[in-house]
mmCIF file with all atom_site columns, C-alpha atoms in Angstrom:
data_model
loop_
_atom_site.group_PDB
_atom_site.id
_atom_site.type_symbol
_atom_site.label_atom_id
_atom_site.label_alt_id
_atom_site.label_comp_id
_atom_site.label_asym_id
_atom_site.label_entity_id
_atom_site.label_seq_id
_atom_site.pdbx_PDB_ins_code
_atom_site.Cartn_x
_atom_site.Cartn_y
_atom_site.Cartn_z
_atom_site.occupancy
_atom_site.B_iso_or_equiv
_atom_site.pdbx_formal_charge
_atom_site.auth_seq_id
_atom_site.auth_comp_id
_atom_site.auth_asym_id
_atom_site.auth_atom_id
_atom_site.pdbx_PDB_model_num
ATOM 1   C CA . UNK A 1 1   ? -5.538  -4.228  1.372   1.00 0.00 ? 55  UNK A CA 1
ATOM 2   C CA . UNK A 1 2   ? -2.415  -6.303  0.849   1.00 0.00 ? 56  UNK A CA 1
ATOM 3   C CA . UNK A 1 3   ? -0.171  -6.955  -2.136  1.00 0.00 ? 57  UNK A CA 1
ATOM 4   C CA . UNK A 1 4   ? 2.626   -9.529  -2.136  1.00 0.00 ? 58  UNK A CA 1
ATOM 5   C CA . UNK A 1 5   ? 5.609   -8.679  -4.342  1.00 0.00 ? 59  UNK A CA 1
ATOM 6   C CA . UNK A 1 6   ? 7.872   -11.502 -5.496  1.00 0.00 ? 60  UNK A CA 1
ATOM 7   C CA . UNK A 1 7   ? 11.298  -9.933  -5.958  1.00 0.00 ? 61  UNK A CA 1
ATOM 8   C CA . UNK A 1 8   ? 13.417  -11.546 -8.658  1.00 0.00 ? 62  UNK A CA 1
ATOM 9   C CA . UNK A 1 9   ? 16.539  -9.744  -7.429  1.00 0.00 ? 63  UNK A CA 1
ATOM 10  C CA . UNK A 1 10  ? 15.890  -6.758  -9.663  1.00 0.00 ? 64  UNK A CA 1
ATOM 11  C CA . UNK A 1 11  ? 16.885  -3.131  -9.209  1.00 0.00 ? 65  UNK A CA 1
ATOM 12  C CA . UNK A 1 12  ? 13.404  -2.040  -10.321 1.00 0.00 ? 66  UNK A CA 1
ATOM 13  C CA . UNK A 1 13  ? 11.503  -4.008  -7.675  1.00 0.00 ? 67  UNK A CA 1
ATOM 14  C CA . UNK A 1 14  ? 11.260  -1.181  -5.179  1.00 0.00 ? 68  UNK A CA 1
ATOM 15  C CA . UNK A 1 15  ? 10.199  1.244   -7.888  1.00 0.00 ? 69  UNK A CA 1
ATOM 16  C CA . UNK A 1 16  ? 7.241   -1.101  -8.389  1.00 0.00 ? 70  UNK A CA 1
ATOM 17  C CA . UNK A 1 17  ? 6.690   -1.162  -4.643  1.00 0.00 ? 71  UNK A CA 1
ATOM 18  C CA . UNK A 1 18  ? 6.617   2.637   -4.613  1.00 0.00 ? 72  UNK A CA 1
ATOM 19  C CA . UNK A 1 19  ? 4.089   2.634   -7.452  1.00 0.00 ? 73  UNK A CA 1
ATOM 20  C CA . UNK A 1 20  ? 1.715   0.456   -5.426  1.00 0.00 ? 74  UNK A CA 1
ATOM 21  C CA . UNK A 1 21  ? 2.310   2.518   -2.279  1.00 0.00 ? 75  UNK A CA 1
ATOM 22  C CA . UNK A 1 22  ? 0.572   5.345   -4.147  1.00 0.00 ? 76  UNK A CA 1
ATOM 23  C CA . UNK A 1 23  ? -2.669  3.391   -3.633  1.00 0.00 ? 77  UNK A CA 1
ATOM 24  C CA . UNK A 1 24  ? -2.236  3.106   0.159   1.00 0.00 ? 78  UNK A CA 1
ATOM 25  C CA . UNK A 1 25  ? -1.658  -0.642  0.002   1.00 0.00 ? 79  UNK A CA 1
ATOM 26  C CA . UNK A 1 26  ? 0.313   -2.798  2.375   1.00 0.00 ? 80  UNK A CA 1
ATOM 27  C CA . UNK A 1 27  ? 3.087   -4.183  0.155   1.00 0.00 ? 81  UNK A CA 1
ATOM 28  C CA . UNK A 1 28  ? 5.039   -7.200  1.399   1.00 0.00 ? 82  UNK A CA 1
ATOM 29  C CA . UNK A 1 29  ? 8.225   -7.998  -0.525  1.00 0.00 ? 83  UNK A CA 1
ATOM 30  C CA . UNK A 1 30  ? 9.803   -11.452 -0.635  1.00 0.00 ? 84  UNK A CA 1
ATOM 31  C CA . UNK A 1 31  ? 12.855  -12.611 -2.562  1.00 0.00 ? 85  UNK A CA 1
ATOM 32  C CA . UNK A 1 32  ? 11.977  -15.414 -4.951  1.00 0.00 ? 86  UNK A CA 1
ATOM 33  C CA . UNK A 1 33  ? 14.027  -17.910 -2.936  1.00 0.00 ? 87  UNK A CA 1
ATOM 34  C CA . UNK A 1 34  ? 12.968  -16.784 0.540   1.00 0.00 ? 88  UNK A CA 1
ATOM 35  C CA . UNK A 1 35  ? 9.242   -17.538 0.741   1.00 0.00 ? 89  UNK A CA 1
ATOM 36  C CA . UNK A 1 36  ? 7.052   -20.606 0.319   1.00 0.00 ? 90  UNK A CA 1
ATOM 37  C CA . UNK A 1 37  ? 3.633   -21.136 -1.223  1.00 0.00 ? 91  UNK A CA 1
ATOM 38  C CA . UNK A 1 38  ? 2.048   -21.938 2.175   1.00 0.00 ? 92  UNK A CA 1
ATOM 39  C CA . UNK A 1 39  ? 3.520   -18.739 3.612   1.00 0.00 ? 93  UNK A CA 1
ATOM 40  C CA . UNK A 1 40  ? 2.013   -16.682 0.800   1.00 0.00 ? 94  UNK A CA 1
ATOM 41  C CA . UNK A 1 41  ? -1.315  -18.465 1.193   1.00 0.00 ? 95  UNK A CA 1
ATOM 42  C CA . UNK A 1 42  ? -1.337  -17.704 4.921   1.00 0.00 ? 96  UNK A CA 1
ATOM 43  C CA . UNK A 1 43  ? -0.886  -13.989 4.215   1.00 0.00 ? 97  UNK A CA 1
ATOM 44  C CA . UNK A 1 44  ? -4.143  -13.929 2.205   1.00 0.00 ? 98  UNK A CA 1
ATOM 45  C CA . UNK A 1 45  ? -2.973  -11.242 -0.219  1.00 0.00 ? 99  UNK A CA 1
ATOM 46  C CA . UNK A 1 46  ? -5.487  -9.334  -2.300  1.00 0.00 ? 100 UNK A CA 1
ATOM 47  C CA . UNK A 1 47  ? -3.017  -9.066  -5.193  1.00 0.00 ? 101 UNK A CA 1
ATOM 48  C CA . UNK A 1 48  ? 0.327   -10.535 -6.231  1.00 0.00 ? 102 UNK A CA 1
ATOM 49  C CA . UNK A 1 49  ? 2.980   -8.921  -8.422  1.00 0.00 ? 103 UNK A CA 1
ATOM 50  C CA . UNK A 1 50  ? 5.884   -10.835 -9.983  1.00 0.00 ? 104 UNK A CA 1
ATOM 51  C CA . UNK A 1 51  ? 8.780   -8.430  -10.448 1.00 0.00 ? 105 UNK A CA 1
ATOM 52  C CA . UNK A 1 52  ? 11.233  -8.005  -13.306 1.00 0.00 ? 106 UNK A CA 1
ATOM 53  C CA . UNK A 1 53  ? 14.570  -9.774  -13.045 1.00 0.00 ? 107 UNK A CA 1
ATOM 54  C CA . UNK A 1 54  ? 17.966  -10.038 -14.713 1.00 0.00 ? 108 UNK A CA 1
ATOM 55  C CA . UNK A 1 55  ? 17.616  -13.600 -15.991 1.00 0.00 ? 109 UNK A CA 1
ATOM 56  C CA . UNK A 1 56  ? 15.014  -15.924 -17.553 1.00 0.00 ? 110 UNK A CA 1
ATOM 57  C CA . UNK A 1 57  ? 11.900  -17.470 -15.955 1.00 0.00 ? 111 UNK A CA 1
ATOM 58  C CA . UNK A 1 58  ? 13.812  -20.709 -15.316 1.00 0.00 ? 112 UNK A CA 1
ATOM 59  C CA . UNK A 1 59  ? 15.963  -18.743 -12.847 1.00 0.00 ? 113 UNK A CA 1
ATOM 60  C CA . UNK A 1 60  ? 13.041  -16.917 -11.228 1.00 0.00 ? 114 UNK A CA 1
ATOM 61  C CA . UNK A 1 61  ? 12.771  -19.103 -8.135  1.00 0.00 ? 115 UNK A CA 1
ATOM 62  C CA . UNK A 1 62  ? 9.234   -19.545 -6.887  1.00 0.00 ? 116 UNK A CA 1
ATOM 63  C CA . UNK A 1 63  ? 7.723   -17.139 -9.440  1.00 0.00 ? 117 UNK A CA 1
ATOM 64  C CA . UNK A 1 64  ? 6.195   -19.706 -11.796 1.00 0.00 ? 118 UNK A CA 1
ATOM 65  C CA . UNK A 1 65  ? 4.954   -21.828 -8.904  1.00 0.00 ? 119 UNK A CA 1
ATOM 66  C CA . UNK A 1 66  ? 3.221   -18.765 -7.440  1.00 0.00 ? 120 UNK A CA 1
ATOM 67  C CA . UNK A 1 67  ? 1.457   -18.112 -10.731 1.00 0.00 ? 121 UNK A CA 1
ATOM 68  C CA . UNK A 1 68  ? 0.377   -21.749 -11.088 1.00 0.00 ? 122 UNK A CA 1
ATOM 69  C CA . UNK A 1 69  ? -0.877  -21.952 -7.523  1.00 0.00 ? 123 UNK A CA 1
ATOM 70  C CA . UNK A 1 70  ? -2.756  -18.671 -7.209  1.00 0.00 ? 124 UNK A CA 1
ATOM 71  C CA . UNK A 1 71  ? -3.851  -17.343 -10.620 1.00 0.00 ? 125 UNK A CA 1
ATOM 72  C CA . UNK A 1 72  ? -7.377  -18.737 -10.294 1.00 0.00 ? 126 UNK A CA 1
ATOM 73  C CA . UNK A 1 73  ? -8.051  -17.015 -6.990  1.00 0.00 ? 127 UNK A CA 1
ATOM 74  C CA . UNK A 1 74  ? -5.713  -14.018 -6.594  1.00 0.00 ? 128 UNK A CA 1
ATOM 75  C CA . UNK A 1 75  ? -5.155  -11.294 -9.235  1.00 0.00 ? 129 UNK A CA 1
ATOM 76  C CA . UNK A 1 76  ? -1.562  -11.410 -10.496 1.00 0.00 ? 130 UNK A CA 1
ATOM 77  C CA . UNK A 1 77  ? 0.497   -8.905  -12.479 1.00 0.00 ? 131 UNK A CA 1
ATOM 78  C CA . UNK A 1 78  ? 3.790   -9.995  -14.028 1.00 0.00 ? 132 UNK A CA 1
ATOM 79  C CA . UNK A 1 79  ? 6.260   -7.322  -15.133 1.00 0.00 ? 133 UNK A CA 1
ATOM 80  C CA . UNK A 1 80  ? 8.996   -8.065  -17.693 1.00 0.00 ? 134 UNK A CA 1
ATOM 81  C CA . UNK A 1 81  ? 10.437  -11.341 -16.330 1.00 0.00 ? 135 UNK A CA 1
ATOM 82  C CA . UNK A 1 82  ? 7.134   -11.845 -14.501 1.00 0.00 ? 136 UNK A CA 1
ATOM 83  C CA . UNK A 1 83  ? 5.301   -11.459 -17.811 1.00 0.00 ? 137 UNK A CA 1
ATOM 84  C CA . UNK A 1 84  ? 7.541   -14.089 -19.398 1.00 0.00 ? 138 UNK A CA 1
ATOM 85  C CA . UNK A 1 85  ? 6.947   -16.395 -16.426 1.00 0.00 ? 139 UNK A CA 1
ATOM 86  C CA . UNK A 1 86  ? 3.178   -16.191 -16.952 1.00 0.00 ? 140 UNK A CA 1
ATOM 87  C CA . UNK A 1 87  ? 3.665   -17.174 -20.568 1.00 0.00 ? 141 UNK A CA 1
ATOM 88  C CA . UNK A 1 88  ? 5.819   -20.176 -19.616 1.00 0.00 ? 142 UNK A CA 1
ATOM 89  C CA . UNK A 1 89  ? 3.297   -21.404 -17.036 1.00 0.00 ? 143 UNK A CA 1
ATOM 90  C CA . UNK A 1 90  ? 0.832   -21.746 -19.910 1.00 0.00 ? 144 UNK A CA 1
ATOM 91  C CA . UNK A 1 91  ? 3.245   -23.605 -22.170 1.00 0.00 ? 145 UNK A CA 1
ATOM 92  C CA . UNK A 1 92  ? 4.756   -20.676 -24.033 1.00 0.00 ? 146 UNK A CA 1
ATOM 93  C CA . UNK A 1 93  ? 8.418   -20.157 -24.802 1.00 0.00 ? 147 UNK A CA 1
ATOM 94  C CA . UNK A 1 94  ? 10.817  -17.389 -23.843 1.00 0.00 ? 148 UNK A CA 1
ATOM 95  C CA . UNK A 1 95  ? 12.874  -16.486 -26.895 1.00 0.00 ? 149 UNK A CA 1
ATOM 96  C CA . UNK A 1 96  ? 15.397  -13.866 -27.935 1.00 0.00 ? 150 UNK A CA 1
ATOM 97  C CA . UNK A 1 97  ? 13.884  -10.535 -28.912 1.00 0.00 ? 151 UNK A CA 1
ATOM 98  C CA . UNK A 1 98  ? 14.714  -9.247  -32.410 1.00 0.00 ? 152 UNK A CA 1
ATOM 99  C CA . UNK A 1 99  ? 17.160  -6.866  -30.726 1.00 0.00 ? 153 UNK A CA 1
ATOM 100 C CA . UNK A 1 100 ? 18.033  -6.198  -27.073 1.00 0.00 ? 154 UNK A CA 1
ATOM 101 C CA . UNK A 1 101 ? 16.409  -3.032  -25.756 1.00 0.00 ? 155 UNK A CA 1
ATOM 102 C CA . UNK A 1 102 ? 17.513  -1.471  -22.482 1.00 0.00 ? 156 UNK A CA 1
ATOM 103 C CA . UNK A 1 103 ? 16.342  1.871   -21.166 1.00 0.00 ? 157 UNK A CA 1
ATOM 104 C CA . UNK A 1 104 ? 14.556  2.875   -24.366 1.00 0.00 ? 158 UNK A CA 1
ATOM 105 C CA . UNK A 1 105 ? 11.074  4.307   -24.905 1.00 0.00 ? 159 UNK A CA 1
ATOM 106 C CA . UNK A 1 106 ? 8.909   2.643   -27.521 1.00 0.00 ? 160 UNK A CA 1
ATOM 107 C CA . UNK A 1 107 ? 5.308   3.086   -28.589 1.00 0.00 ? 161 UNK A CA 1
ATOM 108 C CA . UNK A 1 108 ? 2.923   0.408   -27.319 1.00 0.00 ? 162 UNK A CA 1
ATOM 109 C CA . UNK A 1 109 ? -0.318  -0.262  -29.190 1.00 0.00 ? 163 UNK A CA 1
ATOM 110 C CA . UNK A 1 110 ? -3.418  -1.703  -27.504 1.00 0.00 ? 164 UNK A CA 1
ATOM 111 C CA . UNK A 1 111 ? -7.240  -1.491  -27.511 1.00 0.00 ? 165 UNK A CA 1
ATOM 112 C CA . UNK A 1 112 ? -7.987  0.528   -24.416 1.00 0.00 ? 166 UNK A CA 1
ATOM 113 C CA . UNK A 1 113 ? -9.786  -2.216  -22.500 1.00 0.00 ? 167 UNK A CA 1
ATOM 114 C CA . UNK A 1 114 ? -9.014  -4.165  -19.353 1.00 0.00 ? 168 UNK A CA 1
ATOM 115 C CA . UNK A 1 115 ? -5.505  -3.378  -18.144 1.00 0.00 ? 169 UNK A CA 1
ATOM 116 C CA . UNK A 1 116 ? -5.247  -0.555  -20.706 1.00 0.00 ? 170 UNK A CA 1
ATOM 117 C CA . UNK A 1 117 ? -8.622  1.128   -20.092 1.00 0.00 ? 171 UNK A CA 1
ATOM 118 C CA . UNK A 1 118 ? -8.387  4.901   -20.375 1.00 0.00 ? 172 UNK A CA 1
ATOM 119 C CA . UNK A 1 119 ? -4.800  4.806   -21.652 1.00 0.00 ? 173 UNK A CA 1
ATOM 120 C CA . UNK A 1 120 ? -4.047  6.293   -25.093 1.00 0.00 ? 174 UNK A CA 1
ATOM 121 C CA . UNK A 1 121 ? -2.971  3.959   -27.876 1.00 0.00 ? 175 UNK A CA 1
ATOM 122 C CA . UNK A 1 122 ? -0.153  4.161   -28.613 1.00 0.00 ? 176 UNK A CA 1
ATOM 123 C CA . UNK A 1 123 ? 1.642   5.368   -25.503 1.00 0.00 ? 177 UNK A CA 1
ATOM 124 C CA . UNK A 1 124 ? 5.329   5.543   -24.654 1.00 0.00 ? 178 UNK A CA 1
ATOM 125 C CA . UNK A 1 125 ? 6.703   2.764   -22.457 1.00 0.00 ? 179 UNK A CA 1
ATOM 126 C CA . UNK A 1 126 ? 10.134  1.825   -21.126 1.00 0.00 ? 180 UNK A CA 1
ATOM 127 C CA . UNK A 1 127 ? 11.681  -1.436  -22.287 1.00 0.00 ? 181 UNK A CA 1
ATOM 128 C CA . UNK A 1 128 ? 14.558  -3.261  -20.602 1.00 0.00 ? 182 UNK A CA 1
ATOM 129 C CA . UNK A 1 129 ? 14.785  -6.740  -22.109 1.00 0.00 ? 183 UNK A CA 1
ATOM 130 C CA . UNK A 1 130 ? 16.618  -9.015  -24.511 1.00 0.00 ? 184 UNK A CA 1
ATOM 131 C CA . UNK A 1 131 ? 14.101  -11.879 -24.230 1.00 0.00 ? 185 UNK A CA 1
ATOM 132 C CA . UNK A 1 132 ? 10.403  -11.942 -25.048 1.00 0.00 ? 186 UNK A CA 1
ATOM 133 C CA . UNK A 1 133 ? 7.345   -14.150 -24.676 1.00 0.00 ? 187 UNK A CA 1
ATOM 134 C CA . UNK A 1 134 ? 6.221   -16.426 -27.489 1.00 0.00 ? 188 UNK A CA 1
ATOM 135 C CA . UNK A 1 135 ? 2.773   -17.636 -26.352 1.00 0.00 ? 189 UNK A CA 1
ATOM 136 C CA . UNK A 1 136 ? 1.219   -20.936 -27.405 1.00 0.00 ? 190 UNK A CA 1
ATOM 137 C CA . UNK A 1 137 ? -1.797  -21.300 -25.142 1.00 0.00 ? 191 UNK A CA 1
ATOM 138 C CA . UNK A 1 138 ? -5.338  -20.380 -26.244 1.00 0.00 ? 192 UNK A CA 1
ATOM 139 C CA . UNK A 1 139 ? -5.953  -19.437 -22.606 1.00 0.00 ? 193 UNK A CA 1
ATOM 140 C CA . UNK A 1 140 ? -3.812  -16.314 -23.040 1.00 0.00 ? 194 UNK A CA 1
ATOM 141 C CA . UNK A 1 141 ? -4.590  -13.359 -25.258 1.00 0.00 ? 195 UNK A CA 1
ATOM 142 C CA . UNK A 1 142 ? -2.124  -10.841 -26.617 1.00 0.00 ? 196 UNK A CA 1
ATOM 143 C CA . UNK A 1 143 ? -3.244  -7.422  -25.388 1.00 0.00 ? 197 UNK A CA 1
ATOM 144 C CA . UNK A 1 144 ? -0.450  -5.127  -26.584 1.00 0.00 ? 198 UNK A CA 1
ATOM 145 C CA . UNK A 1 145 ? 2.430   -4.990  -29.062 1.00 0.00 ? 199 UNK A CA 1
ATOM 146 C CA . UNK A 1 146 ? 5.102   -2.646  -30.298 1.00 0.00 ? 200 UNK A CA 1
ATOM 147 C CA . UNK A 1 147 ? 4.844   -1.237  -33.797 1.00 0.00 ? 201 UNK A CA 1
ATOM 148 C CA . UNK A 1 148 ? 7.116   -4.000  -35.096 1.00 0.00 ? 202 UNK A CA 1
ATOM 149 C CA . UNK A 1 149 ? 5.056   -6.738  -33.460 1.00 0.00 ? 203 UNK A CA 1
ATOM 150 C CA . UNK A 1 150 ? 6.918   -7.578  -30.242 1.00 0.00 ? 204 UNK A CA 1
ATOM 151 C CA . UNK A 1 151 ? 4.395   -8.708  -27.626 1.00 0.00 ? 205 UNK A CA 1
ATOM 152 C CA . UNK A 1 152 ? 4.063   -6.194  -24.809 1.00 0.00 ? 206 UNK A CA 1
ATOM 153 C CA . UNK A 1 153 ? 1.024   -7.551  -22.987 1.00 0.00 ? 207 UNK A CA 1
ATOM 154 C CA . UNK A 1 154 ? -0.734  -10.830 -22.211 1.00 0.00 ? 208 UNK A CA 1
ATOM 155 C CA . UNK A 1 155 ? -3.888  -11.552 -20.222 1.00 0.00 ? 209 UNK A CA 1
ATOM 156 C CA . UNK A 1 156 ? -5.722  -14.712 -19.281 1.00 0.00 ? 210 UNK A CA 1
ATOM 157 C CA . UNK A 1 157 ? -9.082  -15.022 -21.012 1.00 0.00 ? 211 UNK A CA 1
ATOM 158 C CA . UNK A 1 158 ? -10.935 -15.914 -17.809 1.00 0.00 ? 212 UNK A CA 1
ATOM 159 C CA . UNK A 1 159 ? -8.899  -14.961 -14.749 1.00 0.00 ? 213 UNK A CA 1
ATOM 160 C CA . UNK A 1 160 ? -7.350  -11.617 -13.658 1.00 0.00 ? 214 UNK A CA 1
ATOM 161 C CA . UNK A 1 161 ? -3.849  -12.671 -14.680 1.00 0.00 ? 215 UNK A CA 1
ATOM 162 C CA . UNK A 1 162 ? -1.933  -10.020 -16.613 1.00 0.00 ? 216 UNK A CA 1
ATOM 163 C CA . UNK A 1 163 ? 1.604   -9.581  -17.883 1.00 0.00 ? 217 UNK A CA 1
ATOM 164 C CA . UNK A 1 164 ? 3.407   -6.603  -19.393 1.00 0.00 ? 218 UNK A CA 1
ATOM 165 C CA . UNK A 1 165 ? 6.844   -6.758  -20.984 1.00 0.00 ? 219 UNK A CA 1
ATOM 166 C CA . UNK A 1 166 ? 7.497   -3.048  -20.440 1.00 0.00 ? 220 UNK A CA 1
ATOM 167 C CA . UNK A 1 167 ? 8.089   -1.335  -17.086 1.00 0.00 ? 221 UNK A CA 1
ATOM 168 C CA . UNK A 1 168 ? 5.047   0.623   -15.839 1.00 0.00 ? 222 UNK A CA 1
ATOM 169 C CA . UNK A 1 169 ? 7.047   1.860   -12.833 1.00 0.00 ? 223 UNK A CA 1
ATOM 170 C CA . UNK A 1 170 ? 9.714   3.568   -14.962 1.00 0.00 ? 224 UNK A CA 1
ATOM 171 C CA . UNK A 1 171 ? 9.791   7.343   -15.321 1.00 0.00 ? 225 UNK A CA 1
ATOM 172 C CA . UNK A 1 172 ? 10.126  6.674   -19.057 1.00 0.00 ? 226 UNK A CA 1
ATOM 173 C CA . UNK A 1 173 ? 6.656   5.082   -19.161 1.00 0.00 ? 227 UNK A CA 1
ATOM 174 C CA . UNK A 1 174 ? 3.601   7.273   -19.569 1.00 0.00 ? 228 UNK A CA 1
ATOM 175 C CA . UNK A 1 175 ? 0.424   6.231   -17.726 1.00 0.00 ? 229 UNK A CA 1
ATOM 176 C CA . UNK A 1 176 ? 2.101   3.695   -15.443 1.00 0.00 ? 230 UNK A CA 1
ATOM 177 C CA . UNK A 1 177 ? -0.038  4.846   -12.515 1.00 0.00 ? 231 UNK A CA 1
ATOM 178 C CA . UNK A 1 178 ? -3.206  4.355   -14.571 1.00 0.00 ? 232 UNK A CA 1
ATOM 179 C CA . UNK A 1 179 ? -2.149  0.859   -15.593 1.00 0.00 ? 233 UNK A CA 1
ATOM 180 C CA . UNK A 1 180 ? -1.479  -0.109  -11.971 1.00 0.00 ? 234 UNK A CA 1
ATOM 181 C CA . UNK A 1 181 ? -4.845  1.327   -10.969 1.00 0.00 ? 235 UNK A CA 1
ATOM 182 C CA . UNK A 1 182 ? -6.545  -0.715  -13.693 1.00 0.00 ? 236 UNK A CA 1
ATOM 183 C CA . UNK A 1 183 ? -4.864  -3.879  -12.424 1.00 0.00 ? 237 UNK A CA 1
ATOM 184 C CA . UNK A 1 184 ? -6.088  -3.243  -8.893  1.00 0.00 ? 238 UNK A CA 1
ATOM 185 C CA . UNK A 1 185 ? -9.581  -2.352  -10.111 1.00 0.00 ? 239 UNK A CA 1
ATOM 186 C CA . UNK A 1 186 ? -9.897  -5.424  -12.335 1.00 0.00 ? 240 UNK A CA 1
ATOM 187 C CA . UNK A 1 187 ? -8.770  -7.605  -9.481  1.00 0.00 ? 241 UNK A CA 1
ATOM 188 C CA . UNK A 1 188 ? -11.403 -6.148  -7.188  1.00 0.00 ? 242 UNK A CA 1
ATOM 189 C CA . UNK A 1 189 ? -14.054 -6.735  -9.840  1.00 0.00 ? 243 UNK A CA 1
ATOM 190 C CA . UNK A 1 190 ? -12.988 -10.337 -10.316 1.00 0.00 ? 244 UNK A CA 1
ATOM 191 C CA . UNK A 1 191 ? -13.311 -10.929 -6.580  1.00 0.00 ? 245 UNK A CA 1
ATOM 192 C CA . UNK A 1 192 ? -16.745 -9.354  -6.501  1.00 0.00 ? 246 UNK A CA 1
ATOM 193 C CA . UNK A 1 193 ? -15.778 -6.317  -4.435  1.00 0.00 ? 247 UNK A CA 1
ATOM 194 C CA . UNK A 1 194 ? -16.257 -3.684  -7.115  1.00 0.00 ? 248 UNK A CA 1
ATOM 195 C CA . UNK A 1 195 ? -19.773 -3.545  -8.618  1.00 0.00 ? 249 UNK A CA 1
ATOM 196 C CA . UNK A 1 196 ? -18.652 -0.847  -11.047 1.00 0.00 ? 250 UNK A CA 1
ATOM 197 C CA . UNK A 1 197 ? -16.536 -3.297  -13.044 1.00 0.00 ? 251 UNK A CA 1
ATOM 198 C CA . UNK A 1 198 ? -18.395 -5.254  -15.690 1.00 0.00 ? 252 UNK A CA 1
ATOM 199 C CA . UNK A 1 199 ? -17.368 -8.776  -16.742 1.00 0.00 ? 253 UNK A CA 1
ATOM 200 C CA . UNK A 1 200 ? -16.605 -7.441  -20.211 1.00 0.00 ? 254 UNK A CA 1
ATOM 201 C CA . UNK A 1 201 ? -13.858 -5.249  -18.786 1.00 0.00 ? 255 UNK A CA 1
ATOM 202 C CA . UNK A 1 202 ? -12.021 -8.358  -17.643 1.00 0.00 ? 256 UNK A CA 1
ATOM 203 C CA . UNK A 1 203 ? -11.592 -9.739  -21.166 1.00 0.00 ? 257 UNK A CA 1
ATOM 204 C CA . UNK A 1 204 ? -8.896  -8.094  -23.317 1.00 0.00 ? 258 UNK A CA 1
ATOM 205 C CA . UNK A 1 205 ? -9.463  -7.759  -27.073 1.00 0.00 ? 259 UNK A CA 1
ATOM 206 C CA . UNK A 1 206 ? -8.448  -10.553 -29.375 1.00 0.00 ? 260 UNK A CA 1
ATOM 207 C CA . UNK A 1 207 ? -5.071  -9.891  -31.043 1.00 0.00 ? 261 UNK A CA 1
ATOM 208 C CA . UNK A 1 208 ? -6.532  -10.564 -34.486 1.00 0.00 ? 262 UNK A CA 1
ATOM 209 C CA . UNK A 1 209 ? -8.304  -7.211  -34.239 1.00 0.00 ? 263 UNK A CA 1
ATOM 210 C CA . UNK A 1 210 ? -5.087  -5.256  -33.679 1.00 0.00 ? 264 UNK A CA 1
ATOM 211 C CA . UNK A 1 211 ? -4.007  -3.117  -36.633 1.00 0.00 ? 265 UNK A CA 1
ATOM 212 C CA . UNK A 1 212 ? -2.229  -5.392  -39.098 1.00 0.00 ? 266 UNK A CA 1
ATOM 213 C CA . UNK A 1 213 ? 0.900   -3.262  -39.065 1.00 0.00 ? 267 UNK A CA 1
ATOM 214 C CA . UNK A 1 214 ? 1.280   -4.207  -35.410 1.00 0.00 ? 268 UNK A CA 1
ATOM 215 C CA . UNK A 1 215 ? 0.831   -7.967  -35.767 1.00 0.00 ? 269 UNK A CA 1
ATOM 216 C CA . UNK A 1 216 ? 3.920   -10.157 -35.619 1.00 0.00 ? 270 UNK A CA 1
ATOM 217 C CA . UNK A 1 217 ? 4.171   -12.505 -38.586 1.00 0.00 ? 271 UNK A CA 1
#
């Protein structure tokens, strides 16, 4: 089984690679300016991960093009910058967060379905960002937030396309292994290889049902 990692020149990329190595995957890493869409297509990856990065999605090389090209047929996980890139592909904006947060643990609230199945809510997660996603598309659902309403997770309503603003690979994040396992499992279910995954598991809860104290207004 093969995962392609798009590296946005980030120091955390190989921590993500190590996380996926725990599942005995072949992980192929490409810098965002050193691979083409046809080359990725020829590799026939089972999953794609868009790494964090030090800048904004506009400076993320091929990342947004990869999402646009493959999200309907290959499961994709975007982390931090990758999460913001997913949002921009669907017409959302990347805006300044209320306050920059780097190397801090915060509680993340979610509903325990899809990408967050079997993970306590809330759980502690590592944040390293000064920008955040501001989604506008009805195709994306908010799946997780901080206690003060900052969006921590997005998923496509139909396809196995998921983004998380926090860093699941960080030692500061609890349950990062479980989240990665859920991503791989949901992707297998979407491709019809895992009969144990029901279609309902692929649809994250609607953000309107999150506790009101955790809704951004």
